[in-house]
Short mmCIF file of N, CA and C in Angstrom, two decimals:
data_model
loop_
_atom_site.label_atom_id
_atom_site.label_comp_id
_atom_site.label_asym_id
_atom_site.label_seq_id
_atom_site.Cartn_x
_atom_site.Cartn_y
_atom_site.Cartn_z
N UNK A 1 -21.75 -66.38 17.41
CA UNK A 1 -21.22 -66.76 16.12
C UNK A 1 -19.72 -66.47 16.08
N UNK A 2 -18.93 -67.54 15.43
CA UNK A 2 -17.44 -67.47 15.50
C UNK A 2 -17.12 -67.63 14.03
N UNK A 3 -15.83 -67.11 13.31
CA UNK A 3 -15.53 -67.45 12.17
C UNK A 3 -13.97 -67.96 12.55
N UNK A 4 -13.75 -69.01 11.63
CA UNK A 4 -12.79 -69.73 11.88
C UNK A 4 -11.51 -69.22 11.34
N UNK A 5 -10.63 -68.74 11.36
CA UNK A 5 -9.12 -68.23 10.13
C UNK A 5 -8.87 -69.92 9.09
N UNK A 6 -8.44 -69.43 8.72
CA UNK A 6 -7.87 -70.82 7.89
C UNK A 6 -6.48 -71.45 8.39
N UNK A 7 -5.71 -70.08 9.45
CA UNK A 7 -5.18 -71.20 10.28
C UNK A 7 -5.48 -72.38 11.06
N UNK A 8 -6.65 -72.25 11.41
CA UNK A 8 -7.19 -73.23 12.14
C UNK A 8 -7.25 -74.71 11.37
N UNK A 9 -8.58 -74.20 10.42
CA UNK A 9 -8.74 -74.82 9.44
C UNK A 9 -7.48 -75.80 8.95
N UNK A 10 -6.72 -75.14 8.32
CA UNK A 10 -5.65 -76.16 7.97
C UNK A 10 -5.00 -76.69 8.50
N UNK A 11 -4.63 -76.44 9.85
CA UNK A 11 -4.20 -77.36 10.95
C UNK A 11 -5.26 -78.56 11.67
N UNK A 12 -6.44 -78.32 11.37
CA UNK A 12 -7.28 -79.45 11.86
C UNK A 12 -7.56 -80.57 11.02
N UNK A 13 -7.73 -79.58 9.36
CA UNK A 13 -7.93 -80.71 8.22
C UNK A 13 -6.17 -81.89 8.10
N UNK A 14 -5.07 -81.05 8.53
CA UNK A 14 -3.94 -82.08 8.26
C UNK A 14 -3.82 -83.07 10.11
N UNK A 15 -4.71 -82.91 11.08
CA UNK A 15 -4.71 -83.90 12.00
C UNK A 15 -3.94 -83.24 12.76
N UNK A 16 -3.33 -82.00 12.86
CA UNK A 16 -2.55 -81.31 13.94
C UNK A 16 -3.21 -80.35 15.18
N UNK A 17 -3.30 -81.51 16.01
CA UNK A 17 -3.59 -81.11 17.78
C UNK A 17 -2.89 -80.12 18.34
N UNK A 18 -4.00 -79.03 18.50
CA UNK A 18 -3.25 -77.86 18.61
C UNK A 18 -4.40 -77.22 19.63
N UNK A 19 -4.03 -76.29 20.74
CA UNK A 19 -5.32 -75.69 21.41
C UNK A 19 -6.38 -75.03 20.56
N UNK A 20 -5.84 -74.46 19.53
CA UNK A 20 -7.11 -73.88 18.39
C UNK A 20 -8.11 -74.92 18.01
N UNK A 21 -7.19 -76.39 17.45
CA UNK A 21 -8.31 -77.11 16.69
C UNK A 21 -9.21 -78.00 17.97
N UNK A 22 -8.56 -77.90 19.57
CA UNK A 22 -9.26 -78.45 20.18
C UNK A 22 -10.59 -77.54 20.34
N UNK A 23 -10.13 -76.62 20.56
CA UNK A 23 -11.38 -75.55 20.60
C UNK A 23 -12.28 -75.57 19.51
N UNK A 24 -11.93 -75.86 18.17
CA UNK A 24 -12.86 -76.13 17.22
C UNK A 24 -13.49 -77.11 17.16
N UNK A 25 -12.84 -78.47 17.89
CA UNK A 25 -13.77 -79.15 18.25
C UNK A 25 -14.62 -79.44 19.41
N UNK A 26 -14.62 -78.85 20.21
CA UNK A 26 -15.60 -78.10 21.29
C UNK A 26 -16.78 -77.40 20.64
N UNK A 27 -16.26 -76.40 19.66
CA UNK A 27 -17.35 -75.66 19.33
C UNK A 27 -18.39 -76.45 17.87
N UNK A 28 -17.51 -77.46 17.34
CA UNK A 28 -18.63 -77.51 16.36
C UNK A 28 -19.91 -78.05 16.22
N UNK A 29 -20.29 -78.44 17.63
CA UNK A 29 -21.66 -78.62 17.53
C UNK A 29 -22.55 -77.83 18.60
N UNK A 30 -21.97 -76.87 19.23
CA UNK A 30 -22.22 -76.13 20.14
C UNK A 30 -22.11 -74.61 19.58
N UNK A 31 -21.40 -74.09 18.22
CA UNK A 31 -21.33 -72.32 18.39
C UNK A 31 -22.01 -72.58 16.91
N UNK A 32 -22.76 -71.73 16.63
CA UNK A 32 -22.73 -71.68 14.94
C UNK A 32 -21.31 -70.84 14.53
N UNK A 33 -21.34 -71.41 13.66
CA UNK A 33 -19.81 -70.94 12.72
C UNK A 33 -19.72 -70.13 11.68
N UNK A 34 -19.19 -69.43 11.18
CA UNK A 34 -19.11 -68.63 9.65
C UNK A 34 -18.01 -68.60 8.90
N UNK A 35 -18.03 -69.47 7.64
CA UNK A 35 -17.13 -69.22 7.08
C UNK A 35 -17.70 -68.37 6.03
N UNK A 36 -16.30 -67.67 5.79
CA UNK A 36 -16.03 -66.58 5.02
C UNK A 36 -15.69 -67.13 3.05
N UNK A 37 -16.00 -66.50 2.24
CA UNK A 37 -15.51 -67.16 1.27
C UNK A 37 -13.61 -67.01 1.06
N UNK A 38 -13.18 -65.99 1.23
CA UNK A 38 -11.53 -65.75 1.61
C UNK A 38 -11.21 -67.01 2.37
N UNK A 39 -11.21 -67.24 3.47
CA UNK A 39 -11.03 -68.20 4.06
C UNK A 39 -11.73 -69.67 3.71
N UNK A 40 -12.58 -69.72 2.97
CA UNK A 40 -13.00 -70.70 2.27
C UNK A 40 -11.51 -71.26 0.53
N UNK A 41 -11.31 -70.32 0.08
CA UNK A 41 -10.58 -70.30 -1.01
C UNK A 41 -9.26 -70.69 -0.30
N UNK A 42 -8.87 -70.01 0.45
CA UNK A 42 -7.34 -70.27 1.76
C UNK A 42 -7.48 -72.01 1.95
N UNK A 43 -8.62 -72.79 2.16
CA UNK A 43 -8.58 -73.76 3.01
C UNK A 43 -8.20 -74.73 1.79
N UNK A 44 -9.04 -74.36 0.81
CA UNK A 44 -9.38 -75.73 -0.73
C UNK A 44 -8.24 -75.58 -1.05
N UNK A 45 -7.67 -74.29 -1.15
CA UNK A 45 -6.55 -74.17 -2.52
C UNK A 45 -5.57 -75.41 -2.21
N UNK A 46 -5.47 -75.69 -0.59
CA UNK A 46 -4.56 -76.33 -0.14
C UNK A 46 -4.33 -78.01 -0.24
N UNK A 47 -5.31 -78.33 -0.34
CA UNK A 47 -5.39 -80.09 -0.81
C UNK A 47 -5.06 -80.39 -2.23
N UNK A 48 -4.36 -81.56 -2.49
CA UNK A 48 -3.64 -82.25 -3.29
C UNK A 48 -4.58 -83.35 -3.76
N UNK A 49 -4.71 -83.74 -3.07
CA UNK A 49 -5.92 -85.09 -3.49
C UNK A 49 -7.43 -84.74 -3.93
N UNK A 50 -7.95 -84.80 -4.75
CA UNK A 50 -9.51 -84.42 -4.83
C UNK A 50 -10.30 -85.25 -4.36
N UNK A 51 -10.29 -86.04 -3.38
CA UNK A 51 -10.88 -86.93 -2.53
C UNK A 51 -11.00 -85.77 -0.85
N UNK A 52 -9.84 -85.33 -0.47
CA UNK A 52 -9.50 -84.37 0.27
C UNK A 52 -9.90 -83.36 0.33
N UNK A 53 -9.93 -82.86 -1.19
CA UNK A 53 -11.21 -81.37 -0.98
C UNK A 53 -12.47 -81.74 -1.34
N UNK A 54 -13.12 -82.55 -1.70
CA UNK A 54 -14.53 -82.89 -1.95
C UNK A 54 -14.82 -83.21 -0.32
N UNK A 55 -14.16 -83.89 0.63
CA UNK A 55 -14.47 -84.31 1.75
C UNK A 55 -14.04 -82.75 2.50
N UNK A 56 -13.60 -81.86 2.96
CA UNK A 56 -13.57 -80.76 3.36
C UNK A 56 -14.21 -79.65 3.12
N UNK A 57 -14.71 -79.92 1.39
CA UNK A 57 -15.70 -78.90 1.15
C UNK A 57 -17.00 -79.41 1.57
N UNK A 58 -17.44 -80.58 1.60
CA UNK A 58 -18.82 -80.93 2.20
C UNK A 58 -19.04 -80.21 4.02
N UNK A 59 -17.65 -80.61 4.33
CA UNK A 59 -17.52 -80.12 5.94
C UNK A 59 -18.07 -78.60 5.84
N UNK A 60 -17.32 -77.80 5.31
CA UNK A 60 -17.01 -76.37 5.25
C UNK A 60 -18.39 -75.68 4.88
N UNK A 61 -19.31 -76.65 4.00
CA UNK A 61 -20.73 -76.39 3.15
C UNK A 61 -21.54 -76.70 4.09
N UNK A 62 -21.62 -76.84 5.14
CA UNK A 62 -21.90 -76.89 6.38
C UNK A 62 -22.58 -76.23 7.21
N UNK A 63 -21.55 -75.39 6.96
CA UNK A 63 -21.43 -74.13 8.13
C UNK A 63 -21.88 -72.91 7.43
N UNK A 64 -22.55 -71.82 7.89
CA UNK A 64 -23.26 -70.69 7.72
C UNK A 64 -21.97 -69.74 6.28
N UNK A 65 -22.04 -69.35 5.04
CA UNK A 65 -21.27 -69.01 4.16
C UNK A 65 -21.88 -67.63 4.19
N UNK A 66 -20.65 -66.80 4.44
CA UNK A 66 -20.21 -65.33 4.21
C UNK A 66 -19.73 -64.57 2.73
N UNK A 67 -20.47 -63.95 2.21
CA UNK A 67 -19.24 -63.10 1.17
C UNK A 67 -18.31 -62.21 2.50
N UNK A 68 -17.06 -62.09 2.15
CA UNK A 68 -16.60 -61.10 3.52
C UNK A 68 -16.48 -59.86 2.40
N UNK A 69 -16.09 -59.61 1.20
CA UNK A 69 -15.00 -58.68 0.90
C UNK A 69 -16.03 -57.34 -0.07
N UNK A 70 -16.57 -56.50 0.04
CA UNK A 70 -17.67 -56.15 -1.16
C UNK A 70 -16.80 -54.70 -0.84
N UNK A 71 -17.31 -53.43 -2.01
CA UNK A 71 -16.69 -52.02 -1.80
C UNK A 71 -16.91 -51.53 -0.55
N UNK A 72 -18.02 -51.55 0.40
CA UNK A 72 -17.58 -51.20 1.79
C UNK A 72 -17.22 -51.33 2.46
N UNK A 73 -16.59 -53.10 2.47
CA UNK A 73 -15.78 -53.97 3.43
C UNK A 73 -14.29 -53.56 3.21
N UNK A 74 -14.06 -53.38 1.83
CA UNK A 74 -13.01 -53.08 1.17
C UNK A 74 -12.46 -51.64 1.67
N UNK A 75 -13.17 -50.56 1.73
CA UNK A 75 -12.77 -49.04 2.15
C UNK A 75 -12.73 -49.53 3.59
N UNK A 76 -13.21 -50.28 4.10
CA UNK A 76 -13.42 -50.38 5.88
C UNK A 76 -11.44 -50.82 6.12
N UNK A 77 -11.50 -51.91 5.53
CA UNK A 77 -10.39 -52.80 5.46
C UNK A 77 -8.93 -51.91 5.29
N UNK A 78 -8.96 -50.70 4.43
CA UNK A 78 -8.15 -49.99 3.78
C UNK A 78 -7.82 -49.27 4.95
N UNK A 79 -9.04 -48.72 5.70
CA UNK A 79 -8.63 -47.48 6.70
C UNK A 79 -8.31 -48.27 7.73
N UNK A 80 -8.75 -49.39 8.35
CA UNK A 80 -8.15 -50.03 9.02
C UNK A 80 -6.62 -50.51 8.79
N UNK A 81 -6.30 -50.82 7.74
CA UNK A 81 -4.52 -51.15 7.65
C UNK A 81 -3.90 -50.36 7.65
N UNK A 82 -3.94 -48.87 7.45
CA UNK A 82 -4.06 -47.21 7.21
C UNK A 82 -3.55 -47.23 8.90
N UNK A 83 -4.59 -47.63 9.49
CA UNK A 83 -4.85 -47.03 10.91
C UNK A 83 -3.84 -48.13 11.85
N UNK A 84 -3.66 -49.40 11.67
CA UNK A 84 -2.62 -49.78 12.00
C UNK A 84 -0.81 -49.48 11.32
N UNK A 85 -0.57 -48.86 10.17
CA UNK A 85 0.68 -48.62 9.91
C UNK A 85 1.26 -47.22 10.83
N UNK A 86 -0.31 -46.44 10.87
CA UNK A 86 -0.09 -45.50 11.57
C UNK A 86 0.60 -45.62 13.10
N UNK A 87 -0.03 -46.79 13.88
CA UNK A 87 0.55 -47.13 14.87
C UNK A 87 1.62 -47.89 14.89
N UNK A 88 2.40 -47.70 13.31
CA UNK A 88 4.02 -48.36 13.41
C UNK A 88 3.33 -50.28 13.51
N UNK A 89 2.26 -50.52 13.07
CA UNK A 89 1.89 -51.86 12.97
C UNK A 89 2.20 -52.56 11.86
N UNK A 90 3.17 -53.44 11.21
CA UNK A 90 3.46 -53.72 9.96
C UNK A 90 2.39 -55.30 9.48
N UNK A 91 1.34 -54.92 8.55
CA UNK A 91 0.96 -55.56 8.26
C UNK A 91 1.50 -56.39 7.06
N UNK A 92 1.68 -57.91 7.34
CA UNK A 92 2.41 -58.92 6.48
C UNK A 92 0.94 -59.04 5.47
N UNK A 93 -0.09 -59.42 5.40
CA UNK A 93 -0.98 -59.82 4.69
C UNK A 93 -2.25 -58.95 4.45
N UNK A 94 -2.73 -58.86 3.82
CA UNK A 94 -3.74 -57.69 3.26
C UNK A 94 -4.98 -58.44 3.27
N UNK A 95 -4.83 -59.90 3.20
CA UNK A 95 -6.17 -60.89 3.82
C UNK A 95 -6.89 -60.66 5.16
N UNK A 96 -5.77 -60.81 6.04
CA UNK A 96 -5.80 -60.82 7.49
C UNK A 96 -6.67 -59.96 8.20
N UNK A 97 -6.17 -58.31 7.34
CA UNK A 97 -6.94 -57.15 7.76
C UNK A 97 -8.67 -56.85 7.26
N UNK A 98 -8.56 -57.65 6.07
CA UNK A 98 -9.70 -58.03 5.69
C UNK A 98 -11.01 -58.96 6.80
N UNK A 99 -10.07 -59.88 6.87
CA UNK A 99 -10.70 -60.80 7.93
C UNK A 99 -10.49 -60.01 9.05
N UNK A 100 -10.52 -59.66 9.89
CA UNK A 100 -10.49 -58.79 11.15
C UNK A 100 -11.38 -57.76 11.22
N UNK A 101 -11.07 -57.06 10.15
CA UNK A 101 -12.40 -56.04 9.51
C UNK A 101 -14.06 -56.90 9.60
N UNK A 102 -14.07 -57.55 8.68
CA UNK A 102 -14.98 -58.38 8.38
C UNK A 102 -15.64 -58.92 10.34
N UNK A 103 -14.64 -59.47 10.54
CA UNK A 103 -15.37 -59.38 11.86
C UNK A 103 -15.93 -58.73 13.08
N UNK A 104 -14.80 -58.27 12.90
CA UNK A 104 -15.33 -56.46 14.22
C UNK A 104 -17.00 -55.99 13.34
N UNK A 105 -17.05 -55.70 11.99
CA UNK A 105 -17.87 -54.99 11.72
C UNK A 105 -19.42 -56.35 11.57
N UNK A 106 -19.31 -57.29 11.30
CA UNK A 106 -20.25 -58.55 12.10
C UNK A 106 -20.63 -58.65 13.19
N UNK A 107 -19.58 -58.12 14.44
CA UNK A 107 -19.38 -58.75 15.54
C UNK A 107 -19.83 -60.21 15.58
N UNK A 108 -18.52 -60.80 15.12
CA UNK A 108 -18.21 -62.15 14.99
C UNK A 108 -16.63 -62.41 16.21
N UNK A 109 -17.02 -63.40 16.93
CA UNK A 109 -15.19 -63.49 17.36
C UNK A 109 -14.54 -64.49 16.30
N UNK A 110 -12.82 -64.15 16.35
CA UNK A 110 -12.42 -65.34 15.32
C UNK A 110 -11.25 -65.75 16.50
N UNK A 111 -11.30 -67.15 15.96
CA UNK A 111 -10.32 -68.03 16.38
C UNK A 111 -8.98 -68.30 15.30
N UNK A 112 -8.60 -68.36 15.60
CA UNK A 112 -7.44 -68.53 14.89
C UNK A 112 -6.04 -68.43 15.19
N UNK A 113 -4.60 -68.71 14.75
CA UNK A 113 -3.51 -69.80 15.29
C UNK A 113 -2.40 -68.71 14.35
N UNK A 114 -2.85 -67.84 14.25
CA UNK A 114 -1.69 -66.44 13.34
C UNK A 114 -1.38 -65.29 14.12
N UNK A 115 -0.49 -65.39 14.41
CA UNK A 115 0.00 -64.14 15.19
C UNK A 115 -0.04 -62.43 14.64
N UNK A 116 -0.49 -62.35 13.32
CA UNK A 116 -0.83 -61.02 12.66
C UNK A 116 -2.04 -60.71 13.07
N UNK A 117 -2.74 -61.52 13.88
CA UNK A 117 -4.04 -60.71 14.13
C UNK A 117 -3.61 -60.37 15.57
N UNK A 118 -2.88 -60.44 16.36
CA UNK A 118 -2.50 -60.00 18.10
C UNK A 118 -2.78 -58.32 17.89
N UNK A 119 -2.03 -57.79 17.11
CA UNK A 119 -2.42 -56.15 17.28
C UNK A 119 -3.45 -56.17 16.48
N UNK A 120 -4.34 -56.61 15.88
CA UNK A 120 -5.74 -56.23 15.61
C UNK A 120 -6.60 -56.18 16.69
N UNK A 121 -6.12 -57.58 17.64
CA UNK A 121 -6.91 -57.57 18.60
C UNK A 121 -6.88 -56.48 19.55
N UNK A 122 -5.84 -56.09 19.78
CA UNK A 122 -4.98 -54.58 20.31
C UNK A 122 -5.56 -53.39 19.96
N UNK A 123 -5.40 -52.65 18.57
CA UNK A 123 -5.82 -52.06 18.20
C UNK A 123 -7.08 -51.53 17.70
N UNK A 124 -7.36 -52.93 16.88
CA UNK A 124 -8.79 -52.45 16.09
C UNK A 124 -10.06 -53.08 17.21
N UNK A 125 -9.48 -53.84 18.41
CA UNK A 125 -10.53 -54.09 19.02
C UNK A 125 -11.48 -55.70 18.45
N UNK A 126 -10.65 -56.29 17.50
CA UNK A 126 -11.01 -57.38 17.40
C UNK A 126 -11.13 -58.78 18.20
N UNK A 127 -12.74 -59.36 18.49
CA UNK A 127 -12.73 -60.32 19.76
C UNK A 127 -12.24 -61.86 18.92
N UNK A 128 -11.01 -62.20 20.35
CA UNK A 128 -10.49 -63.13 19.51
C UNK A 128 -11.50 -64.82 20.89
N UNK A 129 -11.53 -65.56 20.07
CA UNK A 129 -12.20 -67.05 20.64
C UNK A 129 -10.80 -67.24 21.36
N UNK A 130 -10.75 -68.15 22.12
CA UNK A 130 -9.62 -68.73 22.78
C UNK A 130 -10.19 -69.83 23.42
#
């Protein structure tokens, strides 16, 4: 099982060929997938047309749906960003660590096209798809 970032995501929904979204399309009829609701909200917020998110949310409704974020994911998430500042790691997004969390503690790998997760993968031991 793989969960997708919404980098991906939004680079595949706007048609941009990229090694991530090729890999996503490799995997989508071959890995089961998980989206997360965070990364679900990341993907919709982003369309303009409501033709565009009705056709992306059918895609996305798809695939296996996660709550990621509840009070234990949340304290997990905390000591984890805790535990990377400690290592002088500057976290830009408070999502990210969420999602990373969320997966290590699934053991889920994520794919994804954001360079804030490289020292997660480093540190917290998060398996990244490639």
């Amino acid at each position: 099982m793989i969960l997708v970032d919404s980098s991906v995501w939004i680079d595949y929904f706007n048609g941009r060929i990229t090694k991530q979204t090729n890999r996503l399309d490799c995997l989508l009829d071959r890995e089961l997938i998980v989206v997360g609701d965070l990364i679900l909200t990341e993907v919709l917020q982003g369309f303009r047309r409501d033709k565009d998110f009705d056709k992306a949310r059918e895609l996305l409704d798809s695939f296996l749906f996660e709550q990621m974020l509840g009070k234990e994911m949340a304290v997990k998430s905390a000591r984890n960003y805790r535990l990377l500042r400690k290592k002088g790691v500057t976290v830009r997004k408070t999502i990210d660590v969420v999602i990373a969390t969320f997966c290590i503690e699934n053991d889920l790998g994520l794919l994804h096209s954001d360079r804030d997760f490289i020292p997660m993968e480093e540190h917290l031991v998060l398996q990244i798809v490639s």
